mmCIF file of C-alpha atoms and ligand atoms in Angstrom:
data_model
loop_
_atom_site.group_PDB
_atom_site.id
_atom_site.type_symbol
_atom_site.label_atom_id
_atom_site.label_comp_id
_atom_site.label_asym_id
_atom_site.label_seq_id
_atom_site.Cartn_x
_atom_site.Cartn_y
_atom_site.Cartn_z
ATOM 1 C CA UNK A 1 -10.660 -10.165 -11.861
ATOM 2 C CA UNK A 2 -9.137 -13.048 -10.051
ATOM 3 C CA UNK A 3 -8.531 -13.019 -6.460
ATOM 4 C CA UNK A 4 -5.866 -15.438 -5.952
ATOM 5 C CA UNK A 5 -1.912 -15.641 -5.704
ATOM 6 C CA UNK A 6 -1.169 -16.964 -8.925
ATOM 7 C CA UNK A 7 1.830 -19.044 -9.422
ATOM 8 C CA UNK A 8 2.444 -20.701 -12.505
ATOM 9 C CA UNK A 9 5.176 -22.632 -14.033
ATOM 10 C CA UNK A 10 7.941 -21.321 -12.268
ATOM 11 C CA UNK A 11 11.231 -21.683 -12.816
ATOM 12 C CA UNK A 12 13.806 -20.005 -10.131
ATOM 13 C CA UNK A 13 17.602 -20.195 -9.823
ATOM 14 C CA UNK A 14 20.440 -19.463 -7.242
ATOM 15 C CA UNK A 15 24.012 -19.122 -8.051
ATOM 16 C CA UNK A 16 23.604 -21.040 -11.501
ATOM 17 C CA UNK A 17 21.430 -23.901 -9.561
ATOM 18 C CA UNK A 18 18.008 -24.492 -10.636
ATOM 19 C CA UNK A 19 15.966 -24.750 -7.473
ATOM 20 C CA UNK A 20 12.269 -24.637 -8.071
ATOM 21 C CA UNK A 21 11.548 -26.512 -11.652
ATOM 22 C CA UNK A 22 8.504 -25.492 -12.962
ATOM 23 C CA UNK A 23 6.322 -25.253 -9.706
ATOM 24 C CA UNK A 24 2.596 -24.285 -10.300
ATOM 25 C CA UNK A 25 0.219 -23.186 -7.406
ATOM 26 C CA UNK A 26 -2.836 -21.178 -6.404
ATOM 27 C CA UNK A 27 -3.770 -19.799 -3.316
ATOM 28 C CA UNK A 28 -7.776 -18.264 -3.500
ATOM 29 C CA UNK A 29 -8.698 -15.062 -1.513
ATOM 30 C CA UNK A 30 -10.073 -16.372 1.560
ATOM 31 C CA UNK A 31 -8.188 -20.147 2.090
ATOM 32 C CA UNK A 32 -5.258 -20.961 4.061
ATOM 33 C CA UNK A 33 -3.117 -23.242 2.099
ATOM 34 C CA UNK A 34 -0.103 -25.160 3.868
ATOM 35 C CA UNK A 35 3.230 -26.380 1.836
ATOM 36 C CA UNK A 36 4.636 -29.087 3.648
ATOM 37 C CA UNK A 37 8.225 -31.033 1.904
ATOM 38 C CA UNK A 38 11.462 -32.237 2.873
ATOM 39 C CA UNK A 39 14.654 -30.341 3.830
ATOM 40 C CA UNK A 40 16.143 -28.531 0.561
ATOM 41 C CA UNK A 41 13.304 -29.200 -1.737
ATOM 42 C CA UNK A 42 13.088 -25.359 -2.096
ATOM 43 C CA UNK A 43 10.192 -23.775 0.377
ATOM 44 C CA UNK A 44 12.085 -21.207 1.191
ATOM 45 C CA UNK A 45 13.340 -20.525 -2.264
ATOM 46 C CA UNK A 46 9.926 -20.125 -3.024
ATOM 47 C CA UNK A 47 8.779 -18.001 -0.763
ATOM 48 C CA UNK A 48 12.100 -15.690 -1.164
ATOM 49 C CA UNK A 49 11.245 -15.598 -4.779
ATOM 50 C CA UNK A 50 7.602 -14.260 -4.471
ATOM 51 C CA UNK A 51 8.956 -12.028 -2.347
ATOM 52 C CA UNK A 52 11.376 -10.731 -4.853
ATOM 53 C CA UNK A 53 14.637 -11.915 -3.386
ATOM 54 C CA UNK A 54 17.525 -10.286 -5.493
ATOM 55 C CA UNK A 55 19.513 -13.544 -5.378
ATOM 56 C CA UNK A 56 17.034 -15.732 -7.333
ATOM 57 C CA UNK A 57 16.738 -15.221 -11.102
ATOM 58 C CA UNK A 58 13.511 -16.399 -12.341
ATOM 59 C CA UNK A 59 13.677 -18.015 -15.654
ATOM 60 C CA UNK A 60 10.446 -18.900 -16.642
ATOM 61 C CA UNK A 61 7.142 -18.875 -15.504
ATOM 62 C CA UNK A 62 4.527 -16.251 -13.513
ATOM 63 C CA UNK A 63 3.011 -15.071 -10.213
ATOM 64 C CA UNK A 64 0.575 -13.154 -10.027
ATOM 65 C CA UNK A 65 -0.812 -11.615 -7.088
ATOM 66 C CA UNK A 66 -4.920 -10.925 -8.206
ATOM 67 C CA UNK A 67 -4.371 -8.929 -11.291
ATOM 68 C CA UNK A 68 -1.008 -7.830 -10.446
ATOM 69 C CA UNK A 69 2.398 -9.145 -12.458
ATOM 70 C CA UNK A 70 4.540 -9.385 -9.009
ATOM 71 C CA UNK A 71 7.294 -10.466 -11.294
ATOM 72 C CA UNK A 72 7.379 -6.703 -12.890
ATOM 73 C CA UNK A 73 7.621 -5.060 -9.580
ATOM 74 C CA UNK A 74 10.712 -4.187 -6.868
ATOM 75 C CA UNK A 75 10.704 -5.884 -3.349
ATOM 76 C CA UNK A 76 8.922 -2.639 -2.011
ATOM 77 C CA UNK A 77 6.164 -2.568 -4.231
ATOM 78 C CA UNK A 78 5.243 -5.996 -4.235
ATOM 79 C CA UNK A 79 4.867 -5.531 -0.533
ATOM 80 C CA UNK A 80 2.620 -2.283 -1.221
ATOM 81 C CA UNK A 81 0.565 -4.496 -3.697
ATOM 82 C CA UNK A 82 -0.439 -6.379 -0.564
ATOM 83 C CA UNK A 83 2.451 -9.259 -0.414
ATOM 84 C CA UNK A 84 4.187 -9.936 3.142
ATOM 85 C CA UNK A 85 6.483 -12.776 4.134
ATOM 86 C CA UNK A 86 7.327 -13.929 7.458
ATOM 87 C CA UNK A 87 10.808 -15.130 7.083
ATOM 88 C CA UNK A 88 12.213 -18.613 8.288
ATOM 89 C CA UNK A 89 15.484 -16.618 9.647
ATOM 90 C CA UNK A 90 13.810 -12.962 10.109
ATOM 91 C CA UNK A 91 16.954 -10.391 9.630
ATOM 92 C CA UNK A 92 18.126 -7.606 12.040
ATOM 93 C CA UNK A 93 18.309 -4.012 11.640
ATOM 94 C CA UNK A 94 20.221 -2.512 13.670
ATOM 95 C CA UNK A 95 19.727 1.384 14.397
ATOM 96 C CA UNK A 96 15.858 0.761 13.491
ATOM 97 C CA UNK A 97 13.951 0.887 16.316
ATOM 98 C CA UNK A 98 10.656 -1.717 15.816
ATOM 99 C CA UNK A 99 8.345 0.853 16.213
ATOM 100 C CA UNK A 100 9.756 3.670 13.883
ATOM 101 C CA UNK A 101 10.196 0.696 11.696
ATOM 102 C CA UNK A 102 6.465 -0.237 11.326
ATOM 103 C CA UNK A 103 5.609 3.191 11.244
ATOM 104 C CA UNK A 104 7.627 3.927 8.211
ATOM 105 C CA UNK A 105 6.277 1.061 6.328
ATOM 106 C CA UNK A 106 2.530 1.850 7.039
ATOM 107 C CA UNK A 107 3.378 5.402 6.065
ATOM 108 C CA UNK A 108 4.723 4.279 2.717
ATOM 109 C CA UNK A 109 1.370 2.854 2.172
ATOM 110 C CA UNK A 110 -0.667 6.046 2.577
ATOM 111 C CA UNK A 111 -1.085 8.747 -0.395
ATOM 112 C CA UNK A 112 1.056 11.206 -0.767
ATOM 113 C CA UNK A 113 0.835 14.214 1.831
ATOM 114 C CA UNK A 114 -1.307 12.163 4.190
ATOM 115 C CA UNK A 115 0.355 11.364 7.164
ATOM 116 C CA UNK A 116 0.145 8.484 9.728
ATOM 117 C CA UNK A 117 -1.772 9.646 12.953
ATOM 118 C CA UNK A 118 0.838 8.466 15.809
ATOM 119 C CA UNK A 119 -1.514 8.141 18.327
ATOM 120 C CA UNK A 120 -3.783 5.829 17.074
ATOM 121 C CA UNK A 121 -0.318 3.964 15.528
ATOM 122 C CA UNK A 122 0.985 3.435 18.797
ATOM 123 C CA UNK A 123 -2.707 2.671 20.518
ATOM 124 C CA UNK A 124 -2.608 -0.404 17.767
ATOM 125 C CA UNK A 125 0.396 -1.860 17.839
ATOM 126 C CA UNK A 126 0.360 -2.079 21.705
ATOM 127 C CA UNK A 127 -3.037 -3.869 21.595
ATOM 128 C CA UNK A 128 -1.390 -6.045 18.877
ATOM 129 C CA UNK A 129 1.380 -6.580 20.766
ATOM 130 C CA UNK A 130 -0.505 -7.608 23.939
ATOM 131 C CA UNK A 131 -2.824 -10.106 21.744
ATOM 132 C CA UNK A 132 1.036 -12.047 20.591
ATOM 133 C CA UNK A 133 2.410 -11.421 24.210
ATOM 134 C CA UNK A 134 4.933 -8.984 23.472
ATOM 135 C CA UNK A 135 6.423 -6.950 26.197
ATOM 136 C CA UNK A 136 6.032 -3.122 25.320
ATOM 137 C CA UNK A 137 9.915 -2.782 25.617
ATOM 138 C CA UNK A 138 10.076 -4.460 21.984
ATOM 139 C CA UNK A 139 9.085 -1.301 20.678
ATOM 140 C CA UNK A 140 12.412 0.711 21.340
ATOM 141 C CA UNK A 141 14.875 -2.006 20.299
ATOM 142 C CA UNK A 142 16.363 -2.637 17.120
ATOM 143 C CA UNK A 143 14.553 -4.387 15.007
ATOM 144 C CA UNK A 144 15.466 -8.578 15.891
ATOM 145 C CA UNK A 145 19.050 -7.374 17.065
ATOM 146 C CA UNK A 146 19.593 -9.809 19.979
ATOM 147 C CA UNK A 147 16.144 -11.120 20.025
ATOM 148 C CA UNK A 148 15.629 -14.884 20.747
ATOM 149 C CA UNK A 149 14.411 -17.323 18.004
ATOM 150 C CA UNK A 150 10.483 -16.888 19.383
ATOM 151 C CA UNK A 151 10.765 -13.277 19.975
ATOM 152 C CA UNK A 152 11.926 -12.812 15.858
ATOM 153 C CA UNK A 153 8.807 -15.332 14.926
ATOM 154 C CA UNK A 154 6.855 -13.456 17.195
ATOM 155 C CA UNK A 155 7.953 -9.960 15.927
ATOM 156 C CA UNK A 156 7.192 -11.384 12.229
ATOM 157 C CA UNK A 157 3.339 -12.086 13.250
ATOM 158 C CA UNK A 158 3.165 -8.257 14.478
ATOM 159 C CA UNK A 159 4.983 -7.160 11.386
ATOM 160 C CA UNK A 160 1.976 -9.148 9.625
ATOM 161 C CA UNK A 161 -0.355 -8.218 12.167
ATOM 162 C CA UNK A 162 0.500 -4.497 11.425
ATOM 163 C CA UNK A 163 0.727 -4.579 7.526
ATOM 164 C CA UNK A 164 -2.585 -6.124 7.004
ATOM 165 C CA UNK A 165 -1.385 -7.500 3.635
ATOM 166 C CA UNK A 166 -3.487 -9.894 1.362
ATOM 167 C CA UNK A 167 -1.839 -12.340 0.993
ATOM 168 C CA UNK A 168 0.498 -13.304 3.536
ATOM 169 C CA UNK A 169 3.236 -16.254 3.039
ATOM 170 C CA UNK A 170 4.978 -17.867 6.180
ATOM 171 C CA UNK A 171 7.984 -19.697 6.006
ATOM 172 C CA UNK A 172 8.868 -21.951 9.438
ATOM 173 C CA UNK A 173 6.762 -19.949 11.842
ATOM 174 C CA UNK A 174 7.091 -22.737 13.880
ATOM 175 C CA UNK A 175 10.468 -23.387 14.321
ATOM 176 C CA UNK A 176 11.837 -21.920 17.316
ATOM 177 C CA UNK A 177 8.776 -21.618 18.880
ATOM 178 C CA UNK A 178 7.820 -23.313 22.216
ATOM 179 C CA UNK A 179 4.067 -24.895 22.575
ATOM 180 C CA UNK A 180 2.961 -21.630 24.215
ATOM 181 C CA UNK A 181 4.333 -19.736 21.443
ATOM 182 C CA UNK A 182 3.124 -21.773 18.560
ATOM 183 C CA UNK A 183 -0.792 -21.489 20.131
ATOM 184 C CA UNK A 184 -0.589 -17.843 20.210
ATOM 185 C CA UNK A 185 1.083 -17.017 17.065
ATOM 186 C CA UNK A 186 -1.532 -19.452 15.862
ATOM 187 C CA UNK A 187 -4.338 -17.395 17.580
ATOM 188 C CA UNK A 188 -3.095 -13.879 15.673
ATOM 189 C CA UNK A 189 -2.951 -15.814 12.274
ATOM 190 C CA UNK A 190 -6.494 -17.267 12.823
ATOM 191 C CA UNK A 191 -7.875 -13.680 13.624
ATOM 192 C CA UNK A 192 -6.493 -12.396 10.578
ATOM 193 C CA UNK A 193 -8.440 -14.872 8.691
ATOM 194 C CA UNK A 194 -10.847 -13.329 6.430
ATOM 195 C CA UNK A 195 -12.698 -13.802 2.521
ATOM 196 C CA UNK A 196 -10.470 -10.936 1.936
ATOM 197 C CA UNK A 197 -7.072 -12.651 2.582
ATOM 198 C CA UNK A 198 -4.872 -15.523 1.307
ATOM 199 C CA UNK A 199 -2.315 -17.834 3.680
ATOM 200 C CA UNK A 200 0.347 -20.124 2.706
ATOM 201 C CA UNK A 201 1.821 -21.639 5.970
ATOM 202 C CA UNK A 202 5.007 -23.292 4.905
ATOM 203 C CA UNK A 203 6.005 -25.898 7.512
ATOM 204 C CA UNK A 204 7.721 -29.046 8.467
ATOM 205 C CA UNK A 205 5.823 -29.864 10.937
ATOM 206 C CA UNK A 206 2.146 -30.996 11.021
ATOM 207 C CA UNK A 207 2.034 -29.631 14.854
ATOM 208 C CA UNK A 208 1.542 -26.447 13.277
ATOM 209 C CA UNK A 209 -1.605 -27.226 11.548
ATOM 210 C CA UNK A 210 -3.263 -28.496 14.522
ATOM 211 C CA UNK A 211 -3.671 -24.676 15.532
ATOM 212 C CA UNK A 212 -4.006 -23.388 12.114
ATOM 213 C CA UNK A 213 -6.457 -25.622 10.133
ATOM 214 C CA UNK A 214 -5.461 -24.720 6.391
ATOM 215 C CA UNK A 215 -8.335 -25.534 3.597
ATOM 216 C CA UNK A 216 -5.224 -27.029 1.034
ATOM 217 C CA UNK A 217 -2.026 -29.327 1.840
ATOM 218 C CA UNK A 218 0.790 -29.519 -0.890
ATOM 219 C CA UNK A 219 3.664 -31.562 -0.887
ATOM 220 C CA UNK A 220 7.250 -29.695 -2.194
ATOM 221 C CA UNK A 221 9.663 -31.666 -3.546
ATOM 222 C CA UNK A 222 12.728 -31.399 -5.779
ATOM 223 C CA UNK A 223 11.535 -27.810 -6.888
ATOM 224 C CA UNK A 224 7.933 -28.972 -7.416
ATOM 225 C CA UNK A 225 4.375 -29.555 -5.840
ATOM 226 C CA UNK A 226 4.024 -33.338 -6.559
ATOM 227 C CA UNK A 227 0.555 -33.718 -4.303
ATOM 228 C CA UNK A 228 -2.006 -31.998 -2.982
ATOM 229 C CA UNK A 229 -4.207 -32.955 -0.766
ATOM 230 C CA UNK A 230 -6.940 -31.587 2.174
ATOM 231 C CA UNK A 231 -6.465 -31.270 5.733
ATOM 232 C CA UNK A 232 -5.410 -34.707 6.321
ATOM 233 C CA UNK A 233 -2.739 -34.765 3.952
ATOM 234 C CA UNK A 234 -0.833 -33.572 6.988
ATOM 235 C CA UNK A 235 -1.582 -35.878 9.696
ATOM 236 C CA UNK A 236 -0.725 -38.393 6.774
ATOM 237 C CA UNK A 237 2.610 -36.846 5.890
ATOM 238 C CA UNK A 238 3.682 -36.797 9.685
ATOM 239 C CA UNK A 239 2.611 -40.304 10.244
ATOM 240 C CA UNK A 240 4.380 -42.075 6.964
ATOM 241 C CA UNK A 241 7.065 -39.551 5.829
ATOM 242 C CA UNK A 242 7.401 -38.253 2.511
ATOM 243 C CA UNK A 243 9.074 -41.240 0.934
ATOM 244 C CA UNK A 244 5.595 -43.107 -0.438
ATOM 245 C CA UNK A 245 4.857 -39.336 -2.450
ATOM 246 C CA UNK A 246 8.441 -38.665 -3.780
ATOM 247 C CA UNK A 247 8.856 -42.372 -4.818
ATOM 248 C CA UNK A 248 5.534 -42.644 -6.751
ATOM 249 C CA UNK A 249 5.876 -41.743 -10.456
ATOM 250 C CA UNK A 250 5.220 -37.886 -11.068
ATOM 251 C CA UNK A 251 1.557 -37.512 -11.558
ATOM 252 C CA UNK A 252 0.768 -35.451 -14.720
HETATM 253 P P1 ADP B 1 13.774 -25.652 2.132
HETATM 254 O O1 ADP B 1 13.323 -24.316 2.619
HETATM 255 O O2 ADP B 1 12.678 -26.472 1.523
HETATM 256 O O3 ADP B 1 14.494 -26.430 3.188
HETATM 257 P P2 ADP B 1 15.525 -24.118 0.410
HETATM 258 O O4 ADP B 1 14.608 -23.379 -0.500
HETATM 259 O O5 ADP B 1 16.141 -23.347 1.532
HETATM 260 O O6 ADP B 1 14.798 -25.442 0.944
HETATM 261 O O7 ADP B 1 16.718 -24.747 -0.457
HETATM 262 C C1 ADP B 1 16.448 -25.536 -1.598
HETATM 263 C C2 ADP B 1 17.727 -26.024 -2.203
HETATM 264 O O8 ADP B 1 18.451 -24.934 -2.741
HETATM 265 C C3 ADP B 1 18.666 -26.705 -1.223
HETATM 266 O O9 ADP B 1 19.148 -27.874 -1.819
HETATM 267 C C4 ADP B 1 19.764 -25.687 -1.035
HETATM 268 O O10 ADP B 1 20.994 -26.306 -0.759
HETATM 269 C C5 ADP B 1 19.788 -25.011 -2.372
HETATM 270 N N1 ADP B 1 20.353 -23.644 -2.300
HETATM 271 C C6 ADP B 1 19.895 -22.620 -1.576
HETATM 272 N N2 ADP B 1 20.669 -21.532 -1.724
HETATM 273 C C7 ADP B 1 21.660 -21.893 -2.575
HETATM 274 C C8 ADP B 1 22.803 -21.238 -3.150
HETATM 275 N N3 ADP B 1 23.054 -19.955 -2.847
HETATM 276 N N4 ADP B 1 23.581 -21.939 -3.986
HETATM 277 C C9 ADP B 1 23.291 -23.219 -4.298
HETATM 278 N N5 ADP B 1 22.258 -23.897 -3.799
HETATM 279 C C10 ADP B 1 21.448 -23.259 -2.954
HETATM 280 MG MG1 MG B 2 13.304 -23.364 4.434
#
């Protein structure tokens, strides 16, 4: 059985525009992969389609998540099959209090009749909450209604934190987030590190990857990963731009 996030070939569109154009990736059980790429060349597109996004209309290719056809599955289940994104603009919902929020999604991941044992839910998500710095009040509000940039990013981590899902696929983490921020959003991703779990850290920025040291760097651009590279790729990309990758001829 393979243990990776599988994607191959894929071909995604939005309103009628094709946005990812035959984009092929894989992310092992157990490696941290980073996709860095310019503004608009469709990182978040990406990550909204694995997700299952109903806007996006894939119209050719495959991801699989280890044996698992994520492309056959609803936005719910392909979270139950172990997928979680960290959004790059995490949404609000209001009347949802945070707490009976995460509680209802770790319940929908129990069998039926079983229920989930509040105590030891609420002893967990305050320790996780102190290890990202998150005052306890968080738990009674709405879910991101009114919270800063850095609070949502940070409330995204516990989401992950929470979920425990295998592989896990964030998009911006950084932005918004102050140097303090970054290192200890940085510090709950690295703990969560494991042979049993898969990252792809989607950023602009190589600051990011000074705190989380990924095993892979890929370049996005135009709807495509046009290089890949190791850790270094990054420190590269930050010093020279993209312009001497998306100006070379296409590599087969
Ligand atoms: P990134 O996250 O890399 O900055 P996105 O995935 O957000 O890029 O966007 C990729 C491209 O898709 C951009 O050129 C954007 O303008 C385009 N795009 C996104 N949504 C739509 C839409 N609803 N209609 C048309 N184009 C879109
Ligand atoms: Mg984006």
């Amino acid at each position: 059985m393979s243990q990776s996030l599988r994607i191959e070939n894929l071909h995604a569109s939005v309103d009628g525009h094709e946005i990812l154009k035959g984009l092929s990736l894989e992310v092992p059980k157990g490696e941290v992969h980073a996709i860095m790429g310019p503004n608009g060349s469709g990182k978040s597109t990406l990550s909204k389609v694995i997700a299952g996004h109903e806007d996006y209309v894939v119209t050719e290719g495959s991801i699989y998540l280890d044996d698992v056809n994520l492309l056959e599955l609803e936005v719910d289940e392909r979270s139950r099959a172990g997928f979680f994104l960290a959004f790059q603009y995490p949404h609000e919902i209001p009347g949802v209090t945070n707490a009976n929020f995460l509680r209802a999604a770790r319940q929908a991941r129990l069998p039926k009749g079983e229920e989930v044992d509040a105590v030891a839910f609420y002893r967990e998500m305050y320790a996780k909450m102190d290890q990202l710095g998150m005052d306890r009040k968080f738990t009674g509000r709405s879910v991101n209604e009114g919270f800063s940039g850095g609070e949502k990013k940070r409330n995204e981590i516990l989401q992950m934190m929470m979920l425990e899902p295998k592989y896990a696929v964030l998009d911006e983490t950084d932005s918004g987030l102050d140097i303090d921020a970054l290192k200890i959003v940085a510090q709950g991703v690295n703990a969560m590190r494991s042979p049993e779990r898969g990252f792809l850290i989607i950023t602009h920025y190589q600051r990011l990857l000074d705190y989380i040291v990924p095993d892979v760097v890929h370049v996005l651009h135009d709807g495509r990963i046009i290089h890949t590279g190791g850790k270094e790729l990054a420190y590269e990309l930050e010093e020279k731009g993209y312009d001497w990758i998306t100006k070379e001829p296409a590599a087969a």
